[in-house]
CSV table of C-alpha atoms in Angstrom, one decimal:
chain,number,residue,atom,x,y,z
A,1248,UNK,CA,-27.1,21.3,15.4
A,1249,UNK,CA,-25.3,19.6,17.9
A,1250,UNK,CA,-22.8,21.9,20.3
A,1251,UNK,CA,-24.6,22.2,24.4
A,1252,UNK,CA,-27.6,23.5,24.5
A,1253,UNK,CA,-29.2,25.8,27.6
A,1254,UNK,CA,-33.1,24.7,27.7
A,1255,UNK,CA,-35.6,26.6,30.0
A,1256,UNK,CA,-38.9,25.5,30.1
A,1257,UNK,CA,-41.5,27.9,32.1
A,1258,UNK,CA,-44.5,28.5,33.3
A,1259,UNK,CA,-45.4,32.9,33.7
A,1260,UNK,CA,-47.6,34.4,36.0
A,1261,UNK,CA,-50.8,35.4,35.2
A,1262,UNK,CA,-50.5,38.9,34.8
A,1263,UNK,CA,-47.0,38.7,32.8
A,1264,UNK,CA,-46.3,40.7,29.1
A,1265,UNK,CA,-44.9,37.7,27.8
A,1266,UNK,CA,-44.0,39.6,24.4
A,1267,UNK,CA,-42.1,42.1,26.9
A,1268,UNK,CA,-40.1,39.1,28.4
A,1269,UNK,CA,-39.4,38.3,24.5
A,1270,UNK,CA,-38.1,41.2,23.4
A,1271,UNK,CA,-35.8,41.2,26.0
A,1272,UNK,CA,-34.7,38.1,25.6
A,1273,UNK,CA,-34.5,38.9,21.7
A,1274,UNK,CA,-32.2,41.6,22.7
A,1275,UNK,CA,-29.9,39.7,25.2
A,1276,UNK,CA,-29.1,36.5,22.6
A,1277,UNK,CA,-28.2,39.3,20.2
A,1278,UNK,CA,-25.9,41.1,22.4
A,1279,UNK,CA,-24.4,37.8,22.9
A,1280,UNK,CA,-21.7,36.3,20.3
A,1281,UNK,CA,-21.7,33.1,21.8
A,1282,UNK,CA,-25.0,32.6,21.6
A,1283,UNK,CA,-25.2,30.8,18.5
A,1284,UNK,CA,-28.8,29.8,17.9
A,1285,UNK,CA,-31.3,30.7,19.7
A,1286,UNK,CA,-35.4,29.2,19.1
A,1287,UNK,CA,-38.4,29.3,21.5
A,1288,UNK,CA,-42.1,28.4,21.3
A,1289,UNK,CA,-45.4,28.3,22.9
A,1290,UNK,CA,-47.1,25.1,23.3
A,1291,UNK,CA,-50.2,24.9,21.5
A,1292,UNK,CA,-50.6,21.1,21.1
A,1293,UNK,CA,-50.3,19.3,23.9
A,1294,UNK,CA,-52.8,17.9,26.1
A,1295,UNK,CA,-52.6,19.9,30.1
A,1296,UNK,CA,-51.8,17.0,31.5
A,1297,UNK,CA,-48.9,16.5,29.5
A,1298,UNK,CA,-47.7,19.8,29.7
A,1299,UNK,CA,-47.7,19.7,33.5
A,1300,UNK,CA,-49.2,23.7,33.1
A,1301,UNK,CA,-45.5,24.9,31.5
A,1302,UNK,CA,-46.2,26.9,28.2
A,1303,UNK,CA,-42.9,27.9,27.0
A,1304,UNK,CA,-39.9,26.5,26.2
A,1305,UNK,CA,-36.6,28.2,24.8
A,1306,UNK,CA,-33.7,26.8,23.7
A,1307,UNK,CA,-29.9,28.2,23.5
A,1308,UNK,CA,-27.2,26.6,21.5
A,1309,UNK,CA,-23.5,27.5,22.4
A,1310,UNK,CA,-20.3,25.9,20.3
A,1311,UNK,CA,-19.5,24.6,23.8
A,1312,UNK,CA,-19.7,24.5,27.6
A,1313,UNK,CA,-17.4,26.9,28.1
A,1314,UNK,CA,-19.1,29.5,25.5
A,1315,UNK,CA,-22.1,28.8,28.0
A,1316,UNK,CA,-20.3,28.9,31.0
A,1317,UNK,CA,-19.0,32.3,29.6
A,1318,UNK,CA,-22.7,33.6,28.6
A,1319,UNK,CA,-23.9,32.9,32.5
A,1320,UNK,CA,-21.6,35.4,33.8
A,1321,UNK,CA,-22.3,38.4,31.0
A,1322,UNK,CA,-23.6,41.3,32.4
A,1323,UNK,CA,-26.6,41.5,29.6
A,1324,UNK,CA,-27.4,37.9,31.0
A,1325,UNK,CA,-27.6,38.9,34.6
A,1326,UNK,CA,-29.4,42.0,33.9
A,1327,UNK,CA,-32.1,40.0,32.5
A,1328,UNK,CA,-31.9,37.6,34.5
A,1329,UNK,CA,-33.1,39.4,37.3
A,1330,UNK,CA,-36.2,40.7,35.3
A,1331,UNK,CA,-36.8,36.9,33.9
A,1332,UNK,CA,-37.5,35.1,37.1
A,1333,UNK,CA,-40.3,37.8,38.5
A,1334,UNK,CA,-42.4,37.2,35.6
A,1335,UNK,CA,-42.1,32.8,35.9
A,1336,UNK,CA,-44.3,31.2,38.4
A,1337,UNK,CA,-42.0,27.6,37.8
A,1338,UNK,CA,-39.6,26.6,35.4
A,1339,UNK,CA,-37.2,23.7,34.5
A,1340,UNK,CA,-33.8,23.8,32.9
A,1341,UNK,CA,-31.2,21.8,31.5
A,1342,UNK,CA,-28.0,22.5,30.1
A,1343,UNK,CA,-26.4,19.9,28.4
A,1344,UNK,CA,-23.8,18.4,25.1
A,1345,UNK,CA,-26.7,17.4,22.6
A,1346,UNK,CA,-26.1,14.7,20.8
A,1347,UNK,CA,-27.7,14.5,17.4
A,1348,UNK,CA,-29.6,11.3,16.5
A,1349,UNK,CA,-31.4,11.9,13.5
A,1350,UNK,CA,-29.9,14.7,11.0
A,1351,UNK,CA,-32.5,16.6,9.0
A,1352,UNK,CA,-32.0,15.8,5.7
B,45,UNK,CA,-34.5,25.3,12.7
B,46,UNK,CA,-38.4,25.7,12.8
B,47,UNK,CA,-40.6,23.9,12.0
B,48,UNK,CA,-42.9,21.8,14.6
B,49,UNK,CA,-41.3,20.8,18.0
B,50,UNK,CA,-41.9,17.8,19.8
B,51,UNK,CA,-40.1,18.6,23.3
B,52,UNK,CA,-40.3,15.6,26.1
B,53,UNK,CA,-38.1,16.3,29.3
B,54,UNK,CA,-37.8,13.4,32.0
B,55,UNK,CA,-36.8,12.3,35.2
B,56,UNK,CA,-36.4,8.3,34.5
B,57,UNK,CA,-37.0,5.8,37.5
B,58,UNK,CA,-34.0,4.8,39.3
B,59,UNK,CA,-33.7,1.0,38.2
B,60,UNK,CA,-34.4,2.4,34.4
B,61,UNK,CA,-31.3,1.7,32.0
B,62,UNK,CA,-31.9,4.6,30.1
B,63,UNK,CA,-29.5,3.3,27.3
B,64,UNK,CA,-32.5,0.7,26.4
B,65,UNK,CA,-35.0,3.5,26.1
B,66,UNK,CA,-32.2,5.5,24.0
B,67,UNK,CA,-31.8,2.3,21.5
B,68,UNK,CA,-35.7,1.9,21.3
B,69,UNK,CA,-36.0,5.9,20.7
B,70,UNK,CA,-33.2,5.5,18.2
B,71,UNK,CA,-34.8,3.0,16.3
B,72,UNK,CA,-38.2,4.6,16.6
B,73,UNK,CA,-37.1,8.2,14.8
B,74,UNK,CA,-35.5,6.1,12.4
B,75,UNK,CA,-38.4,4.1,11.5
B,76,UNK,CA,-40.6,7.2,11.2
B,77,UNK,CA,-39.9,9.6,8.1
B,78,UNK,CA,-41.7,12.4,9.8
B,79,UNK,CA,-39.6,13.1,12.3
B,80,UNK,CA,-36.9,15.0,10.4
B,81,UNK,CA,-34.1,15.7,13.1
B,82,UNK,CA,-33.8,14.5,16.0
B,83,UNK,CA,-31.5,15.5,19.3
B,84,UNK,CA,-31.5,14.6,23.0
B,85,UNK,CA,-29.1,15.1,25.9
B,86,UNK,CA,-27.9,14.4,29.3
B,87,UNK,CA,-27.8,17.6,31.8
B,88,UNK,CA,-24.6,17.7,33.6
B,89,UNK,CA,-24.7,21.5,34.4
B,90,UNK,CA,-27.4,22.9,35.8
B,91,UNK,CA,-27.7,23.4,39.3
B,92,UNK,CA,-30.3,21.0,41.3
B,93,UNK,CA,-32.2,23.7,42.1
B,94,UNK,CA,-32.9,24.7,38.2
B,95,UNK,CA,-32.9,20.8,37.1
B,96,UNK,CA,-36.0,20.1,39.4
B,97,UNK,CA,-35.1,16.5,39.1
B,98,UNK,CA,-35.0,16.4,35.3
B,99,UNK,CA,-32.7,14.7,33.7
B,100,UNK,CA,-32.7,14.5,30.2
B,101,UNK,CA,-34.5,16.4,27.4
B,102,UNK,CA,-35.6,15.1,23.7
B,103,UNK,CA,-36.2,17.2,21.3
B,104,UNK,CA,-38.0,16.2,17.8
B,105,UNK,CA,-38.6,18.5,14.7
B,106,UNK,CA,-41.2,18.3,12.2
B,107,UNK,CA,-41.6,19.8,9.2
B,108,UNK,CA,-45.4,21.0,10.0
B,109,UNK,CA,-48.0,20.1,13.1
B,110,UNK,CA,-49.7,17.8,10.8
B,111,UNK,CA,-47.0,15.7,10.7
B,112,UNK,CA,-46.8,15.7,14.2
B,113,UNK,CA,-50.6,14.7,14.4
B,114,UNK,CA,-49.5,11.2,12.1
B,115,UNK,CA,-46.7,10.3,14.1
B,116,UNK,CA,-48.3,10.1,17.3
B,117,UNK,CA,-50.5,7.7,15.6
B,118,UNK,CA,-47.6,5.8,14.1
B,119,UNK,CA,-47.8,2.3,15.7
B,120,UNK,CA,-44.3,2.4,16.0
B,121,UNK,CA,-44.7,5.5,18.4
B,122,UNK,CA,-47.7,3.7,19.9
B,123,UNK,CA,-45.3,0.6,21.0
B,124,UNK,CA,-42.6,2.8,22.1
B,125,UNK,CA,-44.6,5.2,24.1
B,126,UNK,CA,-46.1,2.1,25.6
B,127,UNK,CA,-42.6,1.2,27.2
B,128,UNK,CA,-41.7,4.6,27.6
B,129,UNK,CA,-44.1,5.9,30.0
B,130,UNK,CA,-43.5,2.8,32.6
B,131,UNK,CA,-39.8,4.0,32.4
B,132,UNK,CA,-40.6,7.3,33.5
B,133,UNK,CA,-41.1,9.1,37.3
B,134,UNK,CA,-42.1,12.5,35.9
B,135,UNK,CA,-42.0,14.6,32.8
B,136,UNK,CA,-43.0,17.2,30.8
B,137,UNK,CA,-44.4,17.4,27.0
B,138,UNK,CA,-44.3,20.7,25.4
B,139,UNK,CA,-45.4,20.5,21.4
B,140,UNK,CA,-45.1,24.0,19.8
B,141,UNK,CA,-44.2,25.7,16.1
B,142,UNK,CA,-40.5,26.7,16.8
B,143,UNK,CA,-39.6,30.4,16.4
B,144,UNK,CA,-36.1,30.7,15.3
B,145,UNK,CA,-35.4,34.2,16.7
B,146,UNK,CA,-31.3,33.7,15.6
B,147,UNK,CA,-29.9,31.7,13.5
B,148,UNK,CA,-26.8,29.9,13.0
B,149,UNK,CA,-24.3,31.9,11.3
């Protein structure tokens, strides 16, 4: 994979439609060119006190930081922006070059 | 992608050289055929405010949860984590099947 990458990991309120917040966010990385890969999940593994009470995590991958940079500013991403961070109770992200260690094979 | 996600984000202490814990991580995906790609990165974008301290992300794919399951019983992960965990001032572990909702082209 390699290229930057755009990371969000979130915790939603209680009373979110998280398959609402999905679609949606479905919709935007398909609008979106840049966007070139785009992969999320729901922990279902790991033990609560190593997931800190976060239970999502998506991840974004751009050719580069300027095809990000670029993405931050489109109007889809603002638009749903706006709706994203009413349904998350707390969050992380990181945006960063990723550097590939181990290739699959 | 797909497949089964091991996702650690830290914040490492301040007197950590993180380029140690890199080698040891390195060495450890190498050692372990399970883990079939693996990528990590530095964040030099965000904003403070979205970083939450976080620094740096790691991100291992497996081919299925069960595989997963064995290398967290690997003694090599065993050593490392061992290290690992004295390196670190906070984190979060998010283990989830990967839904690849777009591809790469």
């Amino acid at each position: 994979m390699g290229g930057f990458k755009h990371l969000v990991v979130v915790k939603f309120k209680e009373d979110v439609v998280v398959e609402g917040i999905l679609k949606g966010m479905e919709k935007l990385v398909s609008e979106v060119d840049a966007v070139k890969s785009f992969e999320w999940g729901q922990d279902i593994e790991s033990q609560e006190m190593l997931r800190q009470g976060y239970t999502h995590a998506f991840l974004m991958t751009f050719e580069k930081k300027e095809d990000y940079t670029a993405f931050t500013s489109h109007p889809s991403h603002i638009e749903f922006s706006a709706t994203f961070v009413t349904a998350i109770d707390k969050f992380v992200v990181l945006d960063f070059p990723s550097v590939l260690a181990k290739s699959p094979a």
